[in-house]
Amino acid sequence: MKKNQKTRVAIIGTVGIPAKYGGFETLAENLVAQLGNRYEFTVYCSAPSYIGQRKESYLGARLKYIPLKANGKSSIIYDALSIVQALFFADVILILGVSGAFMIPVIRWFTKKRVITNIDGLEWKRDKWGGTAKKYLKWQEKIAIKYSNSIVVDNKGIEDHVMKEYGLPSNLIAYGANHVYKKRLGEAVKNELRLPDSFAFKVCRIEPENNIHIILNAFGETDFDFVMVGNWSNSEYGKLLKEKHDSSNNLYLLDPIYEPDKLNALRSNCSLYVHGHSAGGTNPSLVEAMYLELPIVAFDVNYNRYTTDNEALYFSTKNDLTQLLNSELMKVDNLKSIGKKMKNIAIRKYTWKVIGEAYEQLFSA
């Protein structure tokens, strides 16, 4: 690298930026925004996701398009092709996810490129993968941890797993949340969606590991109004749940909402945020809810307890959640107190300035 030339960083493994998909995309966009004046970024993007919306650059980062989807089976080739291209120019390769980790030993054997891999939770544990996929992802996790220069994990539970399973240290870096903002829920949106004045809220993919069945069954036995946004039609699990609960007077099951303003309005104005995720690590939607100062009730796994510093409310079964919803803990003053604790934790741990500084230490190591 020439003197005074910026370190060139390639970000691989996301759908791309501008972010419109999930946590890794938001991470990539905010790293570019935070560190773009000190590093030369290239972000690899999935061409099918940006039809008619392709840009040559965004926030100063160069965008390179791969003609494949970034998720599912094609993610393996998508990541591999991105890595091969990046080898021709990048000094640092930041890989988000482990789908293409089999390429990392090749990089390390034949180049001096610095490889940083964020292993994205324990992906091989997710219920949505079949046996073969689980074995492949577990194998890729092992390769990534063994051969990367640095490993990033987003939760203390995963940091403990890496040390216990592989005897190696990792870098705990979560996600920022200060890109979210409070938005007034106008009467037009309330009327359009036919919403009650006060409600609990959840938004997520409709998957068994997010415990939607427990949450709907519990709320269905209370008078607590509950609004949920999700992709109900994408699986038999979702279709059956919607068919079973759609006629409930206090359950409002909404299809996916992609307008950030509308989604933020719903989240900002709920009286309680419900987080049912049982797999993965630090979930971006959870830290966003915390930053919005929402009281949280979360599924009781170590990932969620670590994220919320044990200061939220927790449930493991339908009965747990039903009892919580019917308890004194749902009083307004108590929920406000929990919300303030969530906000304070988010300010301390989950801002993009904090996250950017942590990644910069790895880029410059």
XYZ file of C-alpha atoms in Angstrom:
365
model
C 0.000 0.000 0.000
C 1.328 3.428 -0.960
C 2.201 5.949 1.731
C -0.810 8.054 2.809
C -3.194 5.794 0.872
C -6.298 4.782 2.795
C -6.619 1.164 3.873
C -8.974 -0.554 1.425
C -11.746 -2.556 3.097
C -14.089 -4.913 1.243
C -17.360 -5.800 2.996
C -18.709 -9.167 1.894
C -21.792 -11.205 2.794
C -24.620 -8.653 2.802
C -27.464 -8.005 0.392
C -25.870 -4.579 -0.009
C -26.344 -0.905 0.662
C -28.380 1.290 0.827
C -29.593 -1.032 3.585
C -33.086 -2.397 3.097
C -32.877 -5.965 4.364
C -31.479 -6.689 7.825
C -28.853 -6.319 10.510
C -25.717 -6.975 8.452
C -26.817 -4.478 5.819
C -27.427 -1.822 8.469
C -24.019 -2.645 9.958
C -22.297 -2.230 6.579
C -24.028 1.079 5.902
C -23.144 2.508 9.291
C -19.520 1.361 9.153
C -19.212 3.199 5.847
C -20.873 6.286 7.340
C -18.712 6.229 10.499
C -15.333 5.322 8.997
C -15.536 6.356 5.330
C -13.277 9.368 5.852
C -10.457 7.089 7.066
C -10.942 3.926 4.995
C -11.707 3.205 1.353
C -14.724 0.899 1.374
C -16.101 -1.430 -1.272
C -19.400 -3.125 -0.464
C -20.550 -6.166 -2.432
C -24.243 -6.138 -3.311
C -26.770 -8.620 -4.707
C -27.798 -7.389 -8.174
C -31.283 -9.049 -8.050
C -32.088 -6.997 -4.928
C -31.303 -3.659 -6.593
C -32.953 -3.975 -10.005
C -33.495 -0.459 -11.295
C -31.805 0.971 -8.180
C -28.129 0.282 -8.804
C -25.627 2.946 -7.800
C -21.902 3.130 -8.442
C -21.273 4.466 -4.951
C -23.096 5.231 -1.732
C -21.874 7.344 1.199
C -18.483 7.358 -0.521
C -18.219 3.554 -0.720
C -17.801 1.835 -4.054
C -20.555 -0.698 -4.792
C -19.864 -3.935 -6.688
C -22.748 -6.132 -7.832
C -22.814 -9.935 -7.964
C -25.594 -11.445 -10.160
C -26.827 -13.796 -7.451
C -29.082 -13.652 -4.397
C -27.151 -13.083 -1.183
C -29.198 -15.505 0.919
C -30.073 -19.178 0.873
C -28.018 -21.744 -1.065
C -26.723 -19.163 -3.530
C -25.029 -17.296 -0.652
C -22.127 -19.772 -0.830
C -21.242 -18.841 -4.418
C -22.195 -15.202 -3.828
C -19.669 -14.885 -1.004
C -16.991 -16.864 -2.873
C -17.239 -14.681 -5.995
C -17.137 -11.537 -3.866
C -14.000 -12.759 -2.091
C -12.243 -13.612 -5.372
C -12.926 -10.111 -6.720
C -11.835 -8.458 -3.465
C -8.472 -10.237 -3.546
C -7.389 -7.990 -6.424
C -7.569 -4.735 -4.457
C -8.558 -5.002 -0.772
C -6.151 -4.793 2.158
C -8.802 -5.926 4.641
C -11.676 -8.301 3.885
C -14.598 -8.102 6.315
C -16.812 -11.172 5.867
C -20.259 -11.051 7.456
C -21.480 -14.608 7.943
C -19.795 -17.960 7.330
C -21.403 -19.257 4.114
C -18.207 -18.802 2.116
C -15.696 -19.451 4.893
C -14.070 -22.284 2.911
C -12.340 -19.513 0.941
C -10.575 -18.074 4.006
C -7.719 -20.647 4.144
C -7.007 -19.916 0.464
C -6.768 -16.189 1.216
C -4.448 -16.786 4.161
C -2.220 -19.296 2.358
C -1.641 -17.229 -0.770
C -1.975 -13.580 0.304
C -1.275 -11.240 3.188
C -4.806 -9.870 3.221
C -6.273 -9.344 6.663
C -9.486 -11.364 7.093
C -12.047 -10.406 9.732
C -15.131 -12.625 10.009
C -18.322 -11.886 11.902
C -19.741 -15.380 12.433
C -23.340 -14.122 12.819
C -24.506 -16.060 15.832
C -24.687 -19.844 15.873
C -26.335 -20.063 12.472
C -26.116 -23.857 12.383
C -28.505 -24.079 15.336
C -31.394 -22.396 13.560
C -34.508 -24.538 13.042
C -34.965 -23.354 9.453
C -31.937 -25.349 8.247
C -32.070 -29.060 7.447
C -29.493 -31.559 8.668
C -27.101 -31.156 5.745
C -27.208 -27.353 5.919
C -26.606 -27.433 9.680
C -23.520 -29.629 9.226
C -22.204 -27.384 6.451
C -22.669 -24.206 8.508
C -21.042 -25.778 11.566
C -18.071 -26.791 9.388
C -17.845 -23.274 7.951
C -17.941 -21.779 11.445
C -14.978 -23.973 12.404
C -13.004 -22.901 9.311
C -13.777 -19.211 9.877
C -12.684 -19.314 13.514
C -9.528 -21.294 12.762
C -8.262 -19.296 9.780
C -9.502 -15.685 10.128
C -7.120 -13.083 11.494
C -9.893 -11.861 13.789
C -13.307 -13.225 14.714
C -16.199 -10.957 15.644
C -19.133 -12.158 17.742
C -22.114 -10.020 18.661
C -23.031 -11.486 22.045
C -21.339 -12.704 25.225
C -23.050 -16.085 24.824
C -21.376 -16.613 21.453
C -18.046 -15.354 22.789
C -18.297 -18.039 25.497
C -19.169 -20.667 22.850
C -16.117 -19.814 20.709
C -13.791 -20.065 23.694
C -15.333 -23.291 25.005
C -15.652 -25.018 21.610
C -12.430 -23.833 19.950
C -10.267 -22.465 22.757
C -9.837 -19.176 20.923
C -10.621 -15.571 21.859
C -13.015 -13.446 19.819
C -13.961 -9.781 19.628
C -17.355 -8.918 21.106
C -18.918 -6.195 18.945
C -22.699 -5.891 18.825
C -24.819 -3.548 16.657
C -25.683 0.097 16.816
C -29.228 1.314 17.239
C -29.083 5.110 17.122
C -30.188 5.136 13.478
C -33.768 4.542 14.672
C -35.986 7.446 15.643
C -39.271 8.057 17.369
C -42.183 8.880 15.124
C -45.690 9.967 16.010
C -48.366 7.432 15.164
C -50.860 9.558 13.260
C -54.560 8.945 13.116
C -54.317 8.139 9.412
C -52.021 5.153 10.052
C -54.055 4.021 13.063
C -57.216 4.107 10.989
C -55.573 2.453 7.996
C -54.343 -0.460 10.115
C -57.373 -0.375 12.452
C -55.198 -0.235 15.548
C -56.197 0.193 19.203
C -54.984 3.174 21.248
C -52.574 1.092 23.360
C -50.838 -2.105 22.285
C -47.858 -4.413 22.685
C -45.796 -4.866 19.528
C -43.457 -7.280 17.757
C -41.867 -7.389 14.301
C -39.843 -10.346 13.002
C -39.669 -13.177 10.504
C -42.342 -15.764 11.247
C -40.193 -18.736 12.246
C -40.599 -21.319 15.047
C -37.337 -20.239 16.723
C -38.923 -16.805 17.272
C -41.627 -18.479 19.387
C -44.546 -16.778 17.667
C -46.880 -19.617 18.684
C -46.107 -19.088 22.387
C -46.601 -15.331 22.122
C -49.905 -15.477 20.216
C -51.315 -18.191 22.478
C -50.425 -16.150 25.575
C -51.802 -12.831 24.340
C -54.894 -14.628 23.081
C -55.724 -15.510 26.690
C -55.497 -11.903 27.899
C -57.194 -8.587 27.191
C -53.830 -7.058 26.190
C -53.967 -5.774 22.604
C -51.057 -7.093 20.543
C -49.880 -5.917 17.119
C -47.466 -8.061 15.140
C -45.809 -7.470 11.762
C -44.372 -10.440 9.878
C -44.163 -12.521 6.706
C -47.076 -14.823 7.533
C -47.456 -16.236 4.020
C -43.842 -17.435 3.654
C -44.236 -20.743 5.497
C -46.814 -23.281 6.620
C -45.973 -22.288 10.188
C -46.937 -18.684 9.496
C -50.047 -19.550 7.480
C -51.378 -21.848 10.194
C -50.755 -19.294 12.937
C -52.501 -16.536 11.040
C -55.443 -18.778 10.225
C -55.752 -19.769 13.891
C -55.415 -16.299 15.450
C -56.529 -13.791 12.831
C -60.077 -13.673 14.163
C -59.009 -12.878 17.749
C -60.370 -9.524 18.910
C -57.128 -8.406 20.570
C -54.570 -9.717 18.017
C -53.643 -7.573 15.018
C -51.562 -9.663 12.608
C -50.140 -7.361 9.937
C -48.301 -8.266 6.755
C -44.703 -7.034 6.255
C -44.264 -3.250 6.405
C -41.264 -1.916 4.499
C -41.754 1.829 5.003
C -39.338 2.806 7.810
C -41.528 5.721 8.925
C -44.578 3.526 9.390
C -42.629 0.787 11.162
C -40.952 3.280 13.477
C -44.321 4.846 14.243
C -45.672 1.467 15.325
C -42.617 0.614 17.420
C -42.273 4.069 18.939
C -45.813 4.103 20.238
C -46.238 0.633 21.673
C -46.632 0.158 25.416
C -44.547 -3.042 25.426
C -42.078 -4.615 22.978
C -42.092 -8.420 22.781
C -38.937 -10.230 21.663
C -39.330 -13.966 21.139
C -36.024 -14.853 19.453
C -34.367 -17.934 20.935
C -31.456 -18.391 18.496
C -28.633 -16.238 17.205
C -26.954 -13.618 19.317
C -27.597 -9.916 19.757
C -30.618 -9.214 17.595
C -30.661 -5.800 15.846
C -34.422 -5.359 16.302
C -33.992 -5.833 20.062
C -31.272 -3.189 20.445
C -33.335 -0.842 18.273
C -36.320 -1.298 20.591
C -34.050 -0.618 23.555
C -32.776 2.599 21.992
C -36.395 3.709 21.472
C -36.818 3.404 25.275
C -39.372 0.626 25.010
C -40.070 -1.730 27.919
C -38.986 -5.206 26.805
C -40.338 -8.669 27.514
C -37.966 -11.207 25.971
C -37.675 -14.956 25.578
C -35.473 -16.270 28.377
C -32.202 -17.312 26.743
C -28.711 -16.148 27.637
C -28.373 -14.099 24.409
C -31.344 -11.919 25.316
C -30.290 -11.586 28.952
C -26.780 -10.505 27.910
C -28.192 -7.968 25.442
C -30.511 -6.405 28.011
C -28.121 -6.709 30.987
C -30.767 -8.783 32.822
C -32.918 -5.661 33.195
C -35.875 -6.671 30.968
C -38.773 -9.042 31.720
C -38.432 -12.663 30.542
C -40.599 -15.671 29.672
C -39.997 -19.272 28.624
C -43.521 -20.675 28.229
C -47.008 -19.536 27.376
C -47.928 -19.653 31.054
C -44.902 -17.479 31.950
C -45.952 -14.833 29.466
C -49.636 -14.994 30.382
C -48.789 -14.507 34.066
C -46.501 -11.575 33.226
C -49.179 -9.871 31.139
C -51.705 -10.259 33.936
C -49.312 -9.145 36.690
C -48.577 -5.874 38.477
C -45.417 -5.618 36.355
C -47.573 -4.303 33.499
C -48.417 -1.127 35.405
C -47.448 2.024 33.520
C -44.868 3.259 36.032
C -43.034 -0.068 36.064
C -42.963 -0.294 32.271
C -41.625 3.257 32.037
C -38.859 2.362 34.476
C -37.857 -0.672 32.398
C -37.908 1.451 29.244
C -35.506 3.966 30.780
C -33.128 1.164 31.769
C -33.219 -0.181 28.198
C -32.417 3.259 26.788
C -29.474 3.765 29.154
C -28.008 0.389 28.217
C -28.430 1.155 24.511
C -26.691 4.536 24.831
C -23.774 2.891 26.621
C -23.403 -0.195 24.417
C -25.310 0.103 21.159
C -24.414 3.309 19.309
C -22.692 3.293 15.933
C -19.850 5.415 17.271
C -19.002 2.673 19.783
C -19.402 -0.059 17.142
C -17.382 1.835 14.517
C -14.494 2.411 16.908
C -14.385 -1.295 17.764
C -14.243 -2.334 14.092
C -11.610 0.312 13.368
C -9.323 -1.286 15.935
C -9.536 -4.527 13.952
C -9.034 -2.827 10.578
C -5.848 -1.160 11.782
C -4.426 -4.058 13.825
